Amino acid sequence: MAMVNDEYEKMLQAFALAKNFLRQQVELGFDEVYTQVKTKKPTAKKEDGPVPTGLSDFYHEIKNCKKCHLYRTRTNFVFGVGNPEANLMLIGEAPGKEEDLQGEPFVGAAGKLLDRMLAAINFSREDVFIANILKCRPPENRDPRPDEIETCKPYLLEQIKLIQPKIICALGRISAQVLLQTKSALGQLRGEFHDFNGIKFLVTYHPAALLRYQQYKRPAWEDLKLLRKEYDKLKILAG
Ligand code: SF4
């Protein structure tokens, strides 16, 4: 009898998980379900290159940076967060108010949406590494200025070098344009993979834009599915 109860309990838990997942999809505005959901964490392995041990050293090296005037108004330097050996790196533009207060990227409303977007394609924050082009918040959340980008960008490039991701996903127009060195609109850049120094590079909408504009949710969902598909393909290639 106890065994029957255990099985029943497991079934209820599975239903609850499925219900929660579907509710998240509806909240996100995604009108279909990603069908390759697995309960195990992705196990994609790096094929070559040393294990990056230098990321923490690099953080300590740059955490007190004063190379541009943004250090004067920051509360916290926002290095980035996640798996230092991630095969997927997400890159936004700059910390906002909450990120500046907490010292972590994507922790406000947009960050919560990003977590749900990741969960919708079976990733968690621990699977990926999240960073921004700028490590300090521009006042009033204005767009980063070209001189600030030029000064701070080498830090991001070094992070990419240390992490060696297989895929980069740019969140929003600014990180896409900065890294691809283009002025093309986000609508033209999204929906296909680009090359960034030999790394597959996808562009999609910034979660903050998805919170404001419902019409971007459908194409964002298409981008997420593309991202997951490519990630799984690389995982199979890596054996
Ligand atoms: S934005 Fe970048 S370059 Fe400017 S102070 Fe912060 S870490 Fe240094």
mmCIF file of C-alpha atoms and ligand atoms in Angstrom:
data_model
loop_
_atom_site.group_PDB
_atom_site.id
_atom_site.type_symbol
_atom_site.label_atom_id
_atom_site.label_comp_id
_atom_site.label_asym_id
_atom_site.label_seq_id
_atom_site.Cartn_x
_atom_site.Cartn_y
_atom_site.Cartn_z
ATOM 1 C CA MET A 1 0.000 0.000 0.000
ATOM 2 C CA ALA A 2 2.896 2.321 0.891
ATOM 3 C CA MET A 3 4.372 1.703 -2.572
ATOM 4 C CA VAL A 4 1.087 2.671 -4.249
ATOM 5 C CA ASN A 5 1.033 5.880 -2.190
ATOM 6 C CA ASP A 6 4.630 6.656 -3.221
ATOM 7 C CA GLU A 7 3.785 6.197 -6.889
ATOM 8 C CA TYR A 8 0.681 8.336 -6.495
ATOM 9 C CA GLU A 9 2.766 11.049 -4.779
ATOM 10 C CA LYS A 10 5.314 10.974 -7.639
ATOM 11 C CA MET A 11 2.523 11.245 -10.192
ATOM 12 C CA LEU A 12 1.061 14.258 -8.386
ATOM 13 C CA GLN A 13 4.487 15.907 -8.307
ATOM 14 C CA ALA A 14 4.926 15.282 -12.048
ATOM 15 C CA PHE A 15 1.517 16.834 -12.748
ATOM 16 C CA ALA A 16 2.373 19.830 -10.573
ATOM 17 C CA LEU A 17 5.681 20.332 -12.454
ATOM 18 C CA ALA A 18 3.939 20.062 -15.827
ATOM 19 C CA LYS A 19 1.226 22.501 -14.718
ATOM 20 C CA ASN A 20 3.818 24.985 -13.498
ATOM 21 C CA PHE A 21 5.762 24.741 -16.758
ATOM 22 C CA LEU A 22 2.636 25.297 -18.887
ATOM 23 C CA ARG A 23 1.584 28.234 -16.725
ATOM 24 C CA GLN A 24 5.019 29.803 -17.257
ATOM 25 C CA GLN A 25 4.701 29.346 -21.018
ATOM 26 C CA VAL A 26 1.322 31.088 -21.009
ATOM 27 C CA GLU A 27 2.664 33.947 -18.860
ATOM 28 C CA LEU A 28 5.539 34.379 -21.283
ATOM 29 C CA GLY A 29 3.094 34.593 -24.162
ATOM 30 C CA PHE A 30 4.560 31.496 -25.817
ATOM 31 C CA ASP A 31 1.692 29.656 -27.447
ATOM 32 C CA GLU A 32 3.394 26.317 -27.909
ATOM 33 C CA VAL A 33 5.517 24.001 -25.846
ATOM 34 C CA TYR A 34 9.179 23.169 -26.343
ATOM 35 C CA THR A 35 8.921 19.419 -26.799
ATOM 36 C CA GLN A 36 12.455 18.325 -25.957
ATOM 37 C CA VAL A 37 12.241 19.191 -22.281
ATOM 38 C CA LYS A 38 14.452 16.948 -20.167
ATOM 39 C CA THR A 39 14.772 16.790 -16.418
ATOM 40 C CA LYS A 40 18.561 16.360 -16.510
ATOM 41 C CA LYS A 41 20.914 19.292 -16.762
ATOM 42 C CA PRO A 42 22.594 19.700 -20.157
ATOM 43 C CA THR A 43 25.905 17.887 -20.230
ATOM 44 C CA ALA A 44 27.574 19.489 -23.236
ATOM 45 C CA LYS A 45 31.335 19.271 -22.859
ATOM 46 C CA LYS A 46 34.058 21.495 -24.197
ATOM 47 C CA GLU A 47 36.012 19.729 -26.899
ATOM 48 C CA ASP A 48 39.256 21.609 -26.516
ATOM 49 C CA GLY A 49 41.071 24.300 -24.613
ATOM 50 C CA PRO A 50 42.029 24.474 -20.962
ATOM 51 C CA VAL A 51 39.447 24.582 -18.175
ATOM 52 C CA PRO A 52 39.038 28.274 -17.393
ATOM 53 C CA THR A 53 40.447 28.786 -13.923
ATOM 54 C CA GLY A 54 41.247 32.447 -14.368
ATOM 55 C CA LEU A 55 37.775 33.965 -14.207
ATOM 56 C CA SER A 56 37.851 34.533 -10.472
ATOM 57 C CA ASP A 57 41.368 36.008 -10.701
ATOM 58 C CA PHE A 58 40.139 38.268 -13.458
ATOM 59 C CA TYR A 59 37.227 39.426 -11.300
ATOM 60 C CA HIS A 60 39.611 40.413 -8.508
ATOM 61 C CA GLU A 61 41.839 42.150 -11.006
ATOM 62 C CA ILE A 62 39.117 44.438 -12.364
ATOM 63 C CA LYS A 63 36.483 44.759 -9.617
ATOM 64 C CA ASN A 64 37.739 48.181 -8.499
ATOM 65 C CA CYS A 65 38.016 49.541 -12.029
ATOM 66 C CA LYS A 66 38.008 53.315 -12.426
ATOM 67 C CA LYS A 67 38.846 53.440 -16.112
ATOM 68 C CA CYS A 68 35.743 55.431 -17.014
ATOM 69 C CA HIS A 69 33.627 57.951 -15.126
ATOM 70 C CA LEU A 70 30.846 55.423 -14.423
ATOM 71 C CA TYR A 71 32.702 54.196 -11.348
ATOM 72 C CA ARG A 72 31.736 57.434 -9.617
ATOM 73 C CA THR A 73 27.994 56.726 -9.725
ATOM 74 C CA ARG A 74 27.934 52.940 -9.359
ATOM 75 C CA THR A 75 26.844 51.186 -6.172
ATOM 76 C CA ASN A 76 28.352 47.902 -7.292
ATOM 77 C CA PHE A 77 30.585 46.682 -10.036
ATOM 78 C CA VAL A 78 28.614 43.971 -11.897
ATOM 79 C CA PHE A 79 31.039 41.371 -13.215
ATOM 80 C CA GLY A 80 28.586 38.693 -14.369
ATOM 81 C CA VAL A 81 27.290 35.457 -12.959
ATOM 82 C CA GLY A 82 26.950 31.794 -13.807
ATOM 83 C CA ASN A 83 28.936 28.777 -14.828
ATOM 84 C CA PRO A 84 32.589 29.678 -15.608
ATOM 85 C CA GLU A 85 32.678 26.748 -18.027
ATOM 86 C CA ALA A 86 29.348 27.489 -19.658
ATOM 87 C CA ASN A 87 28.845 26.576 -23.281
ATOM 88 C CA LEU A 88 26.233 29.304 -23.537
ATOM 89 C CA MET A 89 26.873 32.934 -22.676
ATOM 90 C CA LEU A 90 24.145 35.587 -22.545
ATOM 91 C CA ILE A 91 25.206 39.184 -22.978
ATOM 92 C CA GLY A 92 23.161 42.263 -22.210
ATOM 93 C CA GLU A 93 24.106 45.921 -22.368
ATOM 94 C CA ALA A 94 24.593 47.297 -18.837
ATOM 95 C CA PRO A 95 23.395 46.947 -15.248
ATOM 96 C CA GLY A 96 20.108 48.642 -14.374
ATOM 97 C CA LYS A 97 19.021 49.967 -10.998
ATOM 98 C CA GLU A 98 18.438 46.602 -9.307
ATOM 99 C CA GLU A 99 21.553 45.089 -10.836
ATOM 100 C CA ASP A 100 23.616 48.018 -9.580
ATOM 101 C CA LEU A 101 22.161 47.596 -6.078
ATOM 102 C CA GLN A 102 22.657 43.837 -5.950
ATOM 103 C CA GLY A 103 25.872 43.520 -7.978
ATOM 104 C CA GLU A 104 24.398 40.856 -10.259
ATOM 105 C CA PRO A 105 23.148 41.086 -13.847
ATOM 106 C CA PHE A 106 19.474 40.597 -14.706
ATOM 107 C CA VAL A 107 17.938 40.519 -11.239
ATOM 108 C CA GLY A 108 15.020 42.957 -11.664
ATOM 109 C CA ALA A 109 11.745 42.292 -13.478
ATOM 110 C CA ALA A 110 13.640 41.708 -16.739
ATOM 111 C CA GLY A 111 15.902 39.251 -14.922
ATOM 112 C CA LYS A 112 12.942 37.272 -13.634
ATOM 113 C CA LEU A 113 11.590 37.087 -17.160
ATOM 114 C CA LEU A 114 15.006 35.951 -18.386
ATOM 115 C CA ASP A 115 14.957 33.116 -15.826
ATOM 116 C CA ARG A 116 11.560 32.022 -17.128
ATOM 117 C CA MET A 117 12.749 32.249 -20.723
ATOM 118 C CA LEU A 118 15.721 30.043 -19.848
ATOM 119 C CA ALA A 119 13.480 27.587 -18.001
ATOM 120 C CA ALA A 120 11.190 27.414 -21.043
ATOM 121 C CA ILE A 121 14.069 25.875 -23.010
ATOM 122 C CA ASN A 122 15.307 23.826 -20.080
ATOM 123 C CA PHE A 123 18.217 25.956 -18.902
ATOM 124 C CA SER A 124 18.869 27.512 -15.525
ATOM 125 C CA ARG A 125 21.238 30.304 -14.520
ATOM 126 C CA GLU A 126 23.722 27.683 -13.335
ATOM 127 C CA ASP A 127 23.987 26.316 -16.874
ATOM 128 C CA VAL A 128 24.953 29.596 -18.511
ATOM 129 C CA PHE A 129 27.105 32.657 -17.889
ATOM 130 C CA ILE A 130 25.396 36.071 -17.941
ATOM 131 C CA ALA A 131 27.300 39.315 -18.397
ATOM 132 C CA ASN A 132 26.931 42.802 -19.828
ATOM 133 C CA ILE A 133 28.962 44.988 -22.147
ATOM 134 C CA LEU A 134 29.339 47.554 -19.329
ATOM 135 C CA LYS A 135 30.102 46.517 -15.772
ATOM 136 C CA CYS A 136 28.779 49.710 -14.168
ATOM 137 C CA ARG A 137 25.353 51.286 -14.453
ATOM 138 C CA PRO A 138 24.903 54.325 -16.695
ATOM 139 C CA PRO A 139 22.949 56.953 -14.718
ATOM 140 C CA GLU A 140 19.164 56.876 -15.203
ATOM 141 C CA ASN A 141 19.540 53.705 -17.276
ATOM 142 C CA ARG A 142 20.500 55.682 -20.352
ATOM 143 C CA ASP A 143 22.119 53.876 -23.273
ATOM 144 C CA PRO A 144 25.849 53.233 -22.876
ATOM 145 C CA ARG A 145 27.963 55.849 -24.667
ATOM 146 C CA PRO A 146 30.524 54.842 -27.309
ATOM 147 C CA ASP A 147 33.489 55.927 -25.142
ATOM 148 C CA GLU A 148 32.175 53.876 -22.189
ATOM 149 C CA ILE A 149 31.689 50.862 -24.446
ATOM 150 C CA GLU A 150 35.180 51.148 -25.905
ATOM 151 C CA THR A 151 36.710 51.409 -22.431
ATOM 152 C CA CYS A 152 34.783 48.520 -20.892
ATOM 153 C CA LYS A 153 34.457 46.116 -23.830
ATOM 154 C CA PRO A 154 37.923 44.540 -23.385
ATOM 155 C CA TYR A 155 36.730 43.135 -20.048
ATOM 156 C CA LEU A 156 33.887 41.311 -21.737
ATOM 157 C CA LEU A 157 36.194 40.051 -24.477
ATOM 158 C CA GLU A 158 38.513 38.668 -21.823
ATOM 159 C CA GLN A 159 35.575 36.972 -20.095
ATOM 160 C CA ILE A 160 34.611 35.345 -23.393
ATOM 161 C CA LYS A 161 38.222 34.196 -23.846
ATOM 162 C CA LEU A 162 38.300 32.658 -20.380
ATOM 163 C CA ILE A 163 34.880 30.997 -20.547
ATOM 164 C CA GLN A 164 35.172 29.822 -24.168
ATOM 165 C CA PRO A 165 31.426 29.439 -24.808
ATOM 166 C CA LYS A 166 30.231 27.548 -27.851
ATOM 167 C CA ILE A 167 27.262 29.881 -28.291
ATOM 168 C CA ILE A 168 26.726 33.528 -27.414
ATOM 169 C CA CYS A 169 23.268 35.043 -27.295
ATOM 170 C CA ALA A 170 23.109 38.830 -27.391
ATOM 171 C CA LEU A 171 20.147 40.201 -25.488
ATOM 172 C CA GLY A 172 19.030 43.393 -27.163
ATOM 173 C CA ARG A 173 20.163 45.743 -29.890
ATOM 174 C CA ILE A 174 23.135 47.318 -28.146
ATOM 175 C CA SER A 175 25.065 44.178 -27.255
ATOM 176 C CA ALA A 176 24.322 42.766 -30.716
ATOM 177 C CA GLN A 177 25.519 45.873 -32.533
ATOM 178 C CA VAL A 178 28.590 46.307 -30.352
ATOM 179 C CA LEU A 179 29.796 42.729 -30.680
ATOM 180 C CA LEU A 180 28.921 42.273 -34.341
ATOM 181 C CA GLN A 181 30.227 45.761 -35.121
ATOM 182 C CA THR A 182 27.184 46.677 -37.132
ATOM 183 C CA LYS A 183 24.477 49.300 -37.184
ATOM 184 C CA SER A 184 21.824 46.886 -38.482
ATOM 185 C CA ALA A 185 18.512 46.836 -36.626
ATOM 186 C CA LEU A 186 17.784 44.012 -34.206
ATOM 187 C CA GLY A 187 14.942 42.800 -36.434
ATOM 188 C CA GLN A 188 17.470 42.221 -39.221
ATOM 189 C CA LEU A 189 20.021 40.512 -36.984
ATOM 190 C CA ARG A 190 17.808 38.049 -35.114
ATOM 191 C CA GLY A 191 16.534 34.705 -36.397
ATOM 192 C CA GLU A 192 19.862 33.302 -37.617
ATOM 193 C CA PHE A 193 23.325 32.521 -36.310
ATOM 194 C CA HIS A 194 26.227 34.888 -36.959
ATOM 195 C CA ASP A 195 29.918 34.267 -36.438
ATOM 196 C CA PHE A 196 31.760 35.942 -33.581
ATOM 197 C CA ASN A 197 35.424 34.951 -33.680
ATOM 198 C CA GLY A 198 34.452 31.350 -34.432
ATOM 199 C CA ILE A 199 31.646 31.283 -31.846
ATOM 200 C CA LYS A 200 28.019 30.877 -32.908
ATOM 201 C CA PHE A 201 26.257 34.133 -32.182
ATOM 202 C CA LEU A 202 22.507 34.626 -31.919
ATOM 203 C CA VAL A 203 20.629 37.861 -31.355
ATOM 204 C CA THR A 204 17.296 38.191 -29.612
ATOM 205 C CA TYR A 205 15.219 40.772 -27.792
ATOM 206 C CA HIS A 206 16.207 42.115 -24.393
ATOM 207 C CA PRO A 207 13.772 40.801 -21.740
ATOM 208 C CA ALA A 208 12.980 44.427 -20.797
ATOM 209 C CA ALA A 209 11.693 44.970 -24.345
ATOM 210 C CA LEU A 210 9.568 41.825 -24.037
ATOM 211 C CA LEU A 211 7.998 43.251 -20.894
ATOM 212 C CA ARG A 212 6.992 46.365 -22.824
ATOM 213 C CA TYR A 213 6.084 45.002 -26.256
ATOM 214 C CA GLN A 214 3.890 41.904 -26.514
ATOM 215 C CA GLN A 215 4.515 41.610 -30.254
ATOM 216 C CA TYR A 216 8.173 40.641 -29.673
ATOM 217 C CA LYS A 217 7.300 37.556 -27.649
ATOM 218 C CA ARG A 218 6.562 35.319 -30.613
ATOM 219 C CA PRO A 219 9.839 36.034 -32.459
ATOM 220 C CA ALA A 220 11.726 35.783 -29.154
ATOM 221 C CA TRP A 221 10.261 32.321 -28.656
ATOM 222 C CA GLU A 222 11.426 31.352 -32.163
ATOM 223 C CA ASP A 223 14.933 32.566 -31.243
ATOM 224 C CA LEU A 224 14.918 30.560 -28.021
ATOM 225 C CA LYS A 225 13.934 27.376 -29.841
ATOM 226 C CA LEU A 226 16.687 27.989 -32.382
ATOM 227 C CA LEU A 227 19.158 28.491 -29.555
ATOM 228 C CA ARG A 228 18.188 25.266 -27.818
ATOM 229 C CA LYS A 229 18.277 23.310 -31.070
ATOM 230 C CA GLU A 230 21.801 24.509 -31.863
ATOM 231 C CA TYR A 231 22.944 23.832 -28.309
ATOM 232 C CA ASP A 232 21.640 20.274 -28.485
ATOM 233 C CA LYS A 233 23.314 19.809 -31.869
ATOM 234 C CA LEU A 234 26.667 20.882 -30.414
ATOM 235 C CA LYS A 235 26.120 18.575 -27.462
ATOM 236 C CA ILE A 236 25.624 15.620 -29.806
ATOM 237 C CA LEU A 237 28.757 16.587 -31.780
ATOM 238 C CA ALA A 238 30.748 16.782 -28.535
ATOM 239 C CA GLY A 239 29.568 13.241 -27.722
HETATM 240 S S1 SF4 B 1 32.002 50.750 -16.829
HETATM 241 FE FE1 SF4 B 1 33.723 49.390 -17.166
HETATM 242 S S2 SF4 B 1 35.452 50.716 -17.694
HETATM 243 FE FE2 SF4 B 1 33.877 51.985 -16.707
HETATM 244 S S3 SF4 B 1 34.460 52.000 -14.545
HETATM 245 FE FE3 SF4 B 1 32.961 50.372 -14.832
HETATM 246 S S4 SF4 B 1 34.213 48.545 -15.162
HETATM 247 FE FE4 SF4 B 1 35.543 50.318 -15.486
#
